[in-house]
C-alpha positions as CSV (number, residue, x, y, z in Angstrom):
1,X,87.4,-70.9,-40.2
2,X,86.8,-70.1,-36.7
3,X,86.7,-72.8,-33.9
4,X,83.3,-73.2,-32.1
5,X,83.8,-73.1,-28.6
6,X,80.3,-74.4,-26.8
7,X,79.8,-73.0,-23.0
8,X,80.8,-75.4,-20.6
9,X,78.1,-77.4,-18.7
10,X,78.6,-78.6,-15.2
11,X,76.8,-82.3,-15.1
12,X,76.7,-82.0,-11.4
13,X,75.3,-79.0,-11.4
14,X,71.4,-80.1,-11.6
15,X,72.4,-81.6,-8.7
16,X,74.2,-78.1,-6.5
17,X,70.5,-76.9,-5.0
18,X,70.6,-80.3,-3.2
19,X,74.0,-80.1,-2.2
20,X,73.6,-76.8,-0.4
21,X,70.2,-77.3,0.6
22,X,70.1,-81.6,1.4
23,X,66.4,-82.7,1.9
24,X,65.5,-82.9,6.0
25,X,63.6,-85.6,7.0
26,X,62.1,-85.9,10.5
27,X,59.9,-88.9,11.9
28,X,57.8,-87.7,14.7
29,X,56.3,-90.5,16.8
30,X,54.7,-87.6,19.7
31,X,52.7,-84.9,17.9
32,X,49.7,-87.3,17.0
33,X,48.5,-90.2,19.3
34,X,47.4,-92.5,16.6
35,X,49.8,-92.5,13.5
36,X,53.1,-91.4,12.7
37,X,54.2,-87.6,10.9
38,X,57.0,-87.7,8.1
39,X,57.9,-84.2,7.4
40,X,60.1,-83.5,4.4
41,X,61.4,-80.6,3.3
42,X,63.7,-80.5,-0.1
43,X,64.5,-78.1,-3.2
44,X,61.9,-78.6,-5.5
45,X,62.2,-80.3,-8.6
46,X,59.8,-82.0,-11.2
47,X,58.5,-85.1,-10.2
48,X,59.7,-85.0,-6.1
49,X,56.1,-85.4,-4.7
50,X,55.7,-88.9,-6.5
51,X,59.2,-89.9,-5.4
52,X,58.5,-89.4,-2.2
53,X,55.1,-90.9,-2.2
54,X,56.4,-93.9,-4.3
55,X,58.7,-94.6,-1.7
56,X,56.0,-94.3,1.1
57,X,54.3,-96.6,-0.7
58,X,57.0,-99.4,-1.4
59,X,57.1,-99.2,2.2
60,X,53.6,-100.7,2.8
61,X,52.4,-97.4,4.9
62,X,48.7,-96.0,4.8
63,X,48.6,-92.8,4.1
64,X,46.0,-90.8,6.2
65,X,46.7,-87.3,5.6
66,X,49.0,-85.6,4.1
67,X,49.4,-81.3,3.5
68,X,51.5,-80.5,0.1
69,X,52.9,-77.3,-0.3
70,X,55.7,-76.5,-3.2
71,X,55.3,-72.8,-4.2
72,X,58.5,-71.6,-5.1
73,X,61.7,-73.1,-5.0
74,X,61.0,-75.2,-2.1
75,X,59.3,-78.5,-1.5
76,X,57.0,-79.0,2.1
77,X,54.8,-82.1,3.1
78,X,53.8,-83.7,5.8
79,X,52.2,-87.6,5.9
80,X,50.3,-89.2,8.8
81,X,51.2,-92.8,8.1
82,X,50.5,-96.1,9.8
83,X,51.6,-99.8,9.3
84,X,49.2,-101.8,7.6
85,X,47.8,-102.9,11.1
86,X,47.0,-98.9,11.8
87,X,49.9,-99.0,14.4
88,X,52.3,-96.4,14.1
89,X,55.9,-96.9,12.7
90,X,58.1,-97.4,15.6
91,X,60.8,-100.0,14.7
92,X,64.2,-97.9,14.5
93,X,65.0,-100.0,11.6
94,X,62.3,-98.7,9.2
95,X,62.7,-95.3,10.9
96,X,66.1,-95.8,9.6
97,X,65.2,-96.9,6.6
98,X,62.7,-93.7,6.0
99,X,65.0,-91.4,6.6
100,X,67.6,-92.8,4.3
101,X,65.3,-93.3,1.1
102,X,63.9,-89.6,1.6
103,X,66.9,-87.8,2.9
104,X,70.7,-86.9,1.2
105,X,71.2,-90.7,0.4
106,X,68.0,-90.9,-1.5
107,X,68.0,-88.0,-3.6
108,X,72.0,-88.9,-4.8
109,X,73.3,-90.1,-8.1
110,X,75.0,-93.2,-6.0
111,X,71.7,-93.6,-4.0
112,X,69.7,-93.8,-7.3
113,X,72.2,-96.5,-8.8
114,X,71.8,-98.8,-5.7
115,X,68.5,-98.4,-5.5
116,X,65.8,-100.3,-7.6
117,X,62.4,-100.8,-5.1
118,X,59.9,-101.9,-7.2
119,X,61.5,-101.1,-11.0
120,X,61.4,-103.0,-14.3
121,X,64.2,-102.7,-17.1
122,X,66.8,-102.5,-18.6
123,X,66.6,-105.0,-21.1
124,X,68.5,-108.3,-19.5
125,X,70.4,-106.7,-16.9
126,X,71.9,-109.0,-14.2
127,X,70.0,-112.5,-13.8
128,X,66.8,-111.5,-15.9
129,X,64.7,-109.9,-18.6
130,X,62.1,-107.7,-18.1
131,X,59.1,-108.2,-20.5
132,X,56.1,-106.3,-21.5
133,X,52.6,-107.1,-22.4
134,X,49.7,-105.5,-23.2
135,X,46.4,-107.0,-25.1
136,X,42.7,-108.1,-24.8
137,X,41.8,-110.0,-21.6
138,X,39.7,-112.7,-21.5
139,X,39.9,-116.0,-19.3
140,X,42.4,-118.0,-19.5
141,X,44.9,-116.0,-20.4
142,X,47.5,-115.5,-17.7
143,X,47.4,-119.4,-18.1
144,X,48.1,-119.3,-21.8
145,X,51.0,-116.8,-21.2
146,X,52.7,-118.7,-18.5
147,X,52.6,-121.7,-20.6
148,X,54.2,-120.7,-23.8
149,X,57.0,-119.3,-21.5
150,X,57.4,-123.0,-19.6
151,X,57.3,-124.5,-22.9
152,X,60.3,-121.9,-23.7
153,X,62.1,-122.8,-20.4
154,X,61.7,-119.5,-19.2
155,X,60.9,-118.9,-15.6
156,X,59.2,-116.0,-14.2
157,X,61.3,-114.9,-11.2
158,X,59.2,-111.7,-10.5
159,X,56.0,-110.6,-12.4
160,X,52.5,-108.3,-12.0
161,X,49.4,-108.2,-13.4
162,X,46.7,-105.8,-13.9
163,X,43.2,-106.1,-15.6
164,X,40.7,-103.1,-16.4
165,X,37.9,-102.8,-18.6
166,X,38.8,-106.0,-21.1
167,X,42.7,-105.0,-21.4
168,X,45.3,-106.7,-19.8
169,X,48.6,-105.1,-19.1
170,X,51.7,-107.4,-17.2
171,X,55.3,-106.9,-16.8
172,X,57.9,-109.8,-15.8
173,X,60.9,-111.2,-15.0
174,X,62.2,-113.9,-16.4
175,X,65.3,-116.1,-16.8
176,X,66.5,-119.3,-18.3
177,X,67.1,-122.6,-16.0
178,X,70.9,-121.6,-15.4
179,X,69.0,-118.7,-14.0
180,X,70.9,-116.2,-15.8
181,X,69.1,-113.3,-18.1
182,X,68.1,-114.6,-21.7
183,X,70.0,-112.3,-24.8
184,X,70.1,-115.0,-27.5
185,X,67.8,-112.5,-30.1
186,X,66.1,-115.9,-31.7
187,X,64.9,-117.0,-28.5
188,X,63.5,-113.4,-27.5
189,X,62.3,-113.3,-31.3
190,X,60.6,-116.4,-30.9
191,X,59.2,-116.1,-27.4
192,X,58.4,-112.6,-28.6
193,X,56.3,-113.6,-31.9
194,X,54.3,-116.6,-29.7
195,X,52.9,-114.1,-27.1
196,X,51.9,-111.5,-29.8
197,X,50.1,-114.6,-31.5
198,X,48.4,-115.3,-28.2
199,X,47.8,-111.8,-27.2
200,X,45.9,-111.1,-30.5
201,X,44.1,-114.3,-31.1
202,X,43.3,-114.1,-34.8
203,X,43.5,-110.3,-35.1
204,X,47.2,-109.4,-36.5
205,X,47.0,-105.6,-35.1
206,X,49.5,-104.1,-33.0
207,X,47.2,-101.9,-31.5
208,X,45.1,-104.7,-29.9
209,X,47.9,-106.2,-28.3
210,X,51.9,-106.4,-28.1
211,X,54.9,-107.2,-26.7
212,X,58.3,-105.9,-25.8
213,X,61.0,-105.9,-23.6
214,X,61.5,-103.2,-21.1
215,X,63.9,-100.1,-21.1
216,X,65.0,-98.0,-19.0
217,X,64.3,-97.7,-15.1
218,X,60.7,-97.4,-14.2
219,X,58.7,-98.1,-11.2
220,X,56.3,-101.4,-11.8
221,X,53.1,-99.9,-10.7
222,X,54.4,-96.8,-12.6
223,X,55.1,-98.5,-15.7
224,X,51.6,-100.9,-15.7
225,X,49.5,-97.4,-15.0
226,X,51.7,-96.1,-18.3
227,X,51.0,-99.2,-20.2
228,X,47.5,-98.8,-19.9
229,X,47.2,-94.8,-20.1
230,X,49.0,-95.3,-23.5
231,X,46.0,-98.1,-24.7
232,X,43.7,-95.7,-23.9
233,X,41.8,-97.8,-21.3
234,X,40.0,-94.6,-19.5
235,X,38.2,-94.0,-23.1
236,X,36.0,-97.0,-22.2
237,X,34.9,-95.9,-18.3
238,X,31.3,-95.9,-19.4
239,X,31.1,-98.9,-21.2
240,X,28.1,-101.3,-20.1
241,X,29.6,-104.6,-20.3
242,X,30.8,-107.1,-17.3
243,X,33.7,-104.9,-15.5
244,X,35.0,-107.2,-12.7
245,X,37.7,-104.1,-12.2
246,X,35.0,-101.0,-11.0
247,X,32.5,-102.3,-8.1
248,X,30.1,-100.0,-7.3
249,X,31.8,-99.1,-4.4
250,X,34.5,-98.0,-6.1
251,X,32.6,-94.8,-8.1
252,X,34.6,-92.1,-7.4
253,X,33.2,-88.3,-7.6
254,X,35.8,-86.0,-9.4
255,X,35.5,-82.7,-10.3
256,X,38.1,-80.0,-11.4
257,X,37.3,-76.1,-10.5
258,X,39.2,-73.1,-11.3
259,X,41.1,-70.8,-8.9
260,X,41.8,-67.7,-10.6
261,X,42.9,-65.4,-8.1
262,X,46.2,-67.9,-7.6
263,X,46.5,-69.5,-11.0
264,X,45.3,-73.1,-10.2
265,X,42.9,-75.5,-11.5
266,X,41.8,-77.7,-8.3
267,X,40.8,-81.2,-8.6
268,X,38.7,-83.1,-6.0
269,X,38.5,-86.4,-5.3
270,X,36.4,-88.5,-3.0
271,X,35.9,-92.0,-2.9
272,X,36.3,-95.7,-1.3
273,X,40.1,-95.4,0.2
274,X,42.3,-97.5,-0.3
275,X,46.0,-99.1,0.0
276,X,48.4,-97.0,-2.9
277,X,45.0,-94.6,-3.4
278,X,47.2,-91.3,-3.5
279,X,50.3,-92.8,-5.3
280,X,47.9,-93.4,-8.2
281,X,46.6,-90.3,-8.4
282,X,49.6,-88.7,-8.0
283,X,51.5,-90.8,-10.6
284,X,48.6,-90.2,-13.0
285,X,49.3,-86.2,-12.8
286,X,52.4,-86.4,-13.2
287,X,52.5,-88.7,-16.4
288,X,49.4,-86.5,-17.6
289,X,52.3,-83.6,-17.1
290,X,50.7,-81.6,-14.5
291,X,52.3,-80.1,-12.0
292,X,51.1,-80.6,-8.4
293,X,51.9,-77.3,-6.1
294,X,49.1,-78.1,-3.2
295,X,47.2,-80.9,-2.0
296,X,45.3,-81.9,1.1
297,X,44.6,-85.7,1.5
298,X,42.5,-87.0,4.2
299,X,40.5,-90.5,5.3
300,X,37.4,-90.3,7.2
301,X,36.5,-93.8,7.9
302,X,36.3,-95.5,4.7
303,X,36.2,-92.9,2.7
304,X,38.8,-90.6,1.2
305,X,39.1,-86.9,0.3
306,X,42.1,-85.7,-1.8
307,X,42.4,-82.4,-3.2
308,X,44.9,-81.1,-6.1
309,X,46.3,-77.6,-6.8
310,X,47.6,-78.3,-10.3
311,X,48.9,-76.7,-13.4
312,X,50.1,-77.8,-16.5
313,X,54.0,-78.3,-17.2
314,X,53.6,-75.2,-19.2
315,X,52.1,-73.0,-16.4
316,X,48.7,-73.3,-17.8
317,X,45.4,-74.0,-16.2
318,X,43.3,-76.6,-17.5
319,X,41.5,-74.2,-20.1
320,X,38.8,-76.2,-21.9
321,X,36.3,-78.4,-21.1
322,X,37.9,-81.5,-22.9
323,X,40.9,-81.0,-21.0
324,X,39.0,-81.4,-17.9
325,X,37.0,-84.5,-18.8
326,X,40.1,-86.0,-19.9
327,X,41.7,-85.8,-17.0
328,X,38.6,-86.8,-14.8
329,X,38.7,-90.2,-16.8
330,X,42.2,-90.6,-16.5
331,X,42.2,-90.5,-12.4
332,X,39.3,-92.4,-12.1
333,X,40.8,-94.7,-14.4
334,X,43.5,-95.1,-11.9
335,X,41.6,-95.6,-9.1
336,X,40.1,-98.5,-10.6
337,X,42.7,-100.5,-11.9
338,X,44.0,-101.7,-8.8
339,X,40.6,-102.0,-7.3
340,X,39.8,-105.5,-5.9
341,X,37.0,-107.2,-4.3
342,X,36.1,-110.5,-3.7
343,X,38.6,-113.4,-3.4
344,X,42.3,-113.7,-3.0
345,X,44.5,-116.8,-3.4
346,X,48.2,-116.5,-1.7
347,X,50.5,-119.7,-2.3
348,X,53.9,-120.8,-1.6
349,X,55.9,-123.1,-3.0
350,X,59.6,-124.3,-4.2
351,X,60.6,-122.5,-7.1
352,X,60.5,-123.8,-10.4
353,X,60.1,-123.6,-14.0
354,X,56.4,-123.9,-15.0
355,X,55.7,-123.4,-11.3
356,X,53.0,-120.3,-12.9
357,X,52.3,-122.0,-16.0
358,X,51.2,-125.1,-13.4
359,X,49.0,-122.8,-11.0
360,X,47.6,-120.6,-13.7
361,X,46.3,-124.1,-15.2
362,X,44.6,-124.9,-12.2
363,X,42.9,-122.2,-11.6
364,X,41.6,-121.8,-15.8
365,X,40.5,-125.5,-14.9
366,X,38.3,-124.5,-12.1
367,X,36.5,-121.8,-14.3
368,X,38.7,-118.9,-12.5
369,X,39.4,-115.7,-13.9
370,X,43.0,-113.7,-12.6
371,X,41.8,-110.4,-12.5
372,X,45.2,-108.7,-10.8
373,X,48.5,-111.0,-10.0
374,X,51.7,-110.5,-8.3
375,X,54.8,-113.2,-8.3
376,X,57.5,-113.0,-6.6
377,X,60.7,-114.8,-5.9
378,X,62.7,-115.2,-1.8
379,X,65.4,-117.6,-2.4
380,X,64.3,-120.9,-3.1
381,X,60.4,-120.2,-2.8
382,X,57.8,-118.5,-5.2
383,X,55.6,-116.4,-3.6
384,X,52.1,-115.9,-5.8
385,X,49.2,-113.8,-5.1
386,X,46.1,-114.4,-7.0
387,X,42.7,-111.5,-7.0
388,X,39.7,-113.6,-9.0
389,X,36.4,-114.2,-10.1
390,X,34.9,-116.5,-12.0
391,X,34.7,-116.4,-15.7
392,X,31.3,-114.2,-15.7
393,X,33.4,-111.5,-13.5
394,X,31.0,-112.6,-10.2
395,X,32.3,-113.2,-7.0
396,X,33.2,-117.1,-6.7
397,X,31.0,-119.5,-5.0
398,X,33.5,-120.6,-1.8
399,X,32.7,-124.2,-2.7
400,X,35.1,-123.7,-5.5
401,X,37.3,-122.3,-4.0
402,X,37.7,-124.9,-0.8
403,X,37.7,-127.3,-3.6
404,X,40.6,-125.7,-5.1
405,X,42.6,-125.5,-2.3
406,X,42.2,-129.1,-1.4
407,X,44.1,-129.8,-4.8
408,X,46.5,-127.5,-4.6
409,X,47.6,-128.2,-1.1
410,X,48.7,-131.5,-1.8
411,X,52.3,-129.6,-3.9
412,X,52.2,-126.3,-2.2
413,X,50.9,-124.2,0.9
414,X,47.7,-121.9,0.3
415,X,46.3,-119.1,2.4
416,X,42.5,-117.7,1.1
417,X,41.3,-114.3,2.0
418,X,38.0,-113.3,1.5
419,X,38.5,-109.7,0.8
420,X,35.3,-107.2,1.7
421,X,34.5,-104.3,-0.1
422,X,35.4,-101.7,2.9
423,X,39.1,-103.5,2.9
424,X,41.5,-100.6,3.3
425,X,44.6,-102.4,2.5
426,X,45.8,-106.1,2.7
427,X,47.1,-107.2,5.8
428,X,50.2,-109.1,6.6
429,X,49.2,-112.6,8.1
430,X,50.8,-115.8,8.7
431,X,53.6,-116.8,6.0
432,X,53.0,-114.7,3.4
433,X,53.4,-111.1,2.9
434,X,50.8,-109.4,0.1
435,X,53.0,-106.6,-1.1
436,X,54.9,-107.9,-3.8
437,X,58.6,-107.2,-4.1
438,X,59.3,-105.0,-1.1
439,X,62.1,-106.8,-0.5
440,X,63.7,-104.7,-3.0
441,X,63.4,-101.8,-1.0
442,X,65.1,-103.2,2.1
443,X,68.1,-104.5,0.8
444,X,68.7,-101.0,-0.4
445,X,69.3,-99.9,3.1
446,X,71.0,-103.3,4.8
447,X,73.8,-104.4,2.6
């Protein structure tokens, strides 16, 4: 019988366009008096404009305008960006850092590897294990979570949160008290089959809630928007019922035309802005496998105008109406899942198992509902940032909450923000900084 001989296949060679043709990056600090222009040019590929803006966004900037172009073979943007105080970004180490992430080093097998930003998975790699969970929210939970995994001796290192129309969807890090990652399967099984029983209350369905541990490298804010896309949340946008997720001032106005003369179907979005707005949107398309080729973002005053030149993966339009109204639920789905108004708790203090399960339970106590959460972990100290309301989703009565901080102070410091409903992005004030896990993205660049 004759020998099959099967063509030989270069593994580098997906990776030869970028060789010849590296991406070029350019900060320009002189064209625009107010903000700061990151131009990148690269081969284009599936999936580059979310890189890019992923990074952007691990980086804490505000995106003010941006101009996509990616007809062709190659990819052309330009982003207006400022700091988080609307300065513009001038420190030679985060230029450095810019130019690294979205240059040759960025886009390289080895760069990749080194690199994890804001990611979740593999299953107990290095000193943790990623877990995921997804059910029914209702108050109290978070502190129902956080105790079954104290009672475990497991301590959450790293975690978010995210809340949207009565679904809850978290991912975190956790390790044991020798602070290494936890693969003993009867204590995953067992911590495994105690969240599910708390996730689904007295309803054994895996559809209204589960849990599992993470595979695979995903961005966090990627993953929880995947999490929820996958239960379906954006089927329940008109639903009637107390949504502490979607203020009012959060409606956004979408609407999807057709361009035939080049091929496109353009969706339009205008709304609030706010911090991560575009990454959202963007990482929503591209999950929803549509292609972006053009898009114009722009912020006037609160407000925000983004526009989309899309196709499907499979070079179609968006042909039929139901397409269209699925994917007009889906973004706006996106834009209010990280939408939050009202109060915000930041505390600090030494790390230690139960250290969530302990705050969590004071703020249940206090008639408090977590409606987004991010925990983090800098040496020796856990860094929490709680969004709430109270049970009924209203804004809490400040009594409550000076009440609260007068018992929490007495183990750990506290910072309260009041945050408005024109807030653009959080801002960076005294000890604590609100972006969770950026970090990560530094010590990419500096070791």
């Amino acid at each position: 019988m004759a020998k099959v001989c099967w063509p030989y296949f270069d593994p580098e060679y997906e990776n030869f366009s970028n060789r010849i043709n590296p991406p070029r990056v350019s900060v320009d600090n002189d064209s625009c008096h107010d903000c700061t222009l990151i131009k990148v040019d690269s081969v284009n590929k599936p999936g580059i404009l979310l890189e890019v803006v992923q990074i952007l966004t691990d980086l804490d900037f505000i995106i003010t305008k941006a101009y996509i172009s990616s007809d062709g073979g190659w990819f052309m943007d330009v982003f207006h960006v400022t700091d988080q105080q609307g300065k513009k970004i001038t420190d030679s180490k985060t230029i450095d850092i810019i130019e690294k992430a979205l240059g040759p080093k960025g886009q390289s097998t080895e760069g990749v590897k080194s690199f994890q930003g804001k990611r979740v998975g593999v299953h107990s790699v290095g000193d943790h294990t990623a877990i995921e969970l997804i059910g029914r929210d209702r108050p109290g939970l978070l502190s129902e979570i956080s105790a079954v995994l104290a009672n475990l001796h497991f301590n959450v290192i790293a975690a978010e949160v995210w809340t949207h129309k009565r679904r809850i969807a978290c991912v975190l890090y956790v390790n044991d008290v020798t602070n290494q990652s936890v693969d003993d399967p009867n204590r995953l099984s067992n911590m495994e089959e105690q969240l599910n029983h708390i996730l689904r209350g007295c309803e054994d369905d895996e559809k209204v809630a589960r849990t599992s541990f993470s595979m695979g490298f995903t961005h966090m804010d990627r993953r929880l928007h995947q999490m929820l896309f996958a239960d379906r949340d954006y089927e329940s946008i008109g639903v009637t019922t107390t949504d502490v997720e979607s203020p009012p001032s959060f409606v956004a106005q979408i609407s999807i035309e057709r361009c035939e003369e080049k091929g496109y179907s353009v969706v339009s979005v205008k709304c609030k802005d706010r911090a991560k707005l575009m990454f959202d949107i963007v990482c929503t398309l591209t999950d929803m496998q549509y292609v972006v080729f053009h898009a114009a973002i722009s912020s006037d005053g609160p407000y925000a105008s983004q526009e989309y030149f899309i196709r499907h993966v499979d070079g179609y339009m968006l042909n039929t109406e139901g397409e269209k109204e699925r994917v007009i639920k889906c973004i706006e789905a996106a834009i209010q899942r990280r939408v939050c108004e009202g109060v915000s708790l930041e505390l600090c203090a030494k790390d230690r198992v139960g250290l969530l399960s302990e705050v969590t339970r004071i703020l249940r106590e206090n008639g408090l509902r977590v409606c987004r959460a991010g925990v983090s972990t800098i040496g020796e100290k856990g860094l929490n940032v709680f969004y709430v309301r109270d049970a009924y989703g209203n804004t809490v009565d400040m009594k409550i909450i000076e009440a609260l901080r007068k018992e929490i102070e007495k183990t750990m410091m506290v910072n309260v923000k009041k945050l408005p409903a024109n807030a653009k992005a959080p801002v960076t004030r005294g000890w604590f900084k609100t972006s969770f896990f950026l970090g990560n993205l530094f010590e990419r660049f500096l070791t």
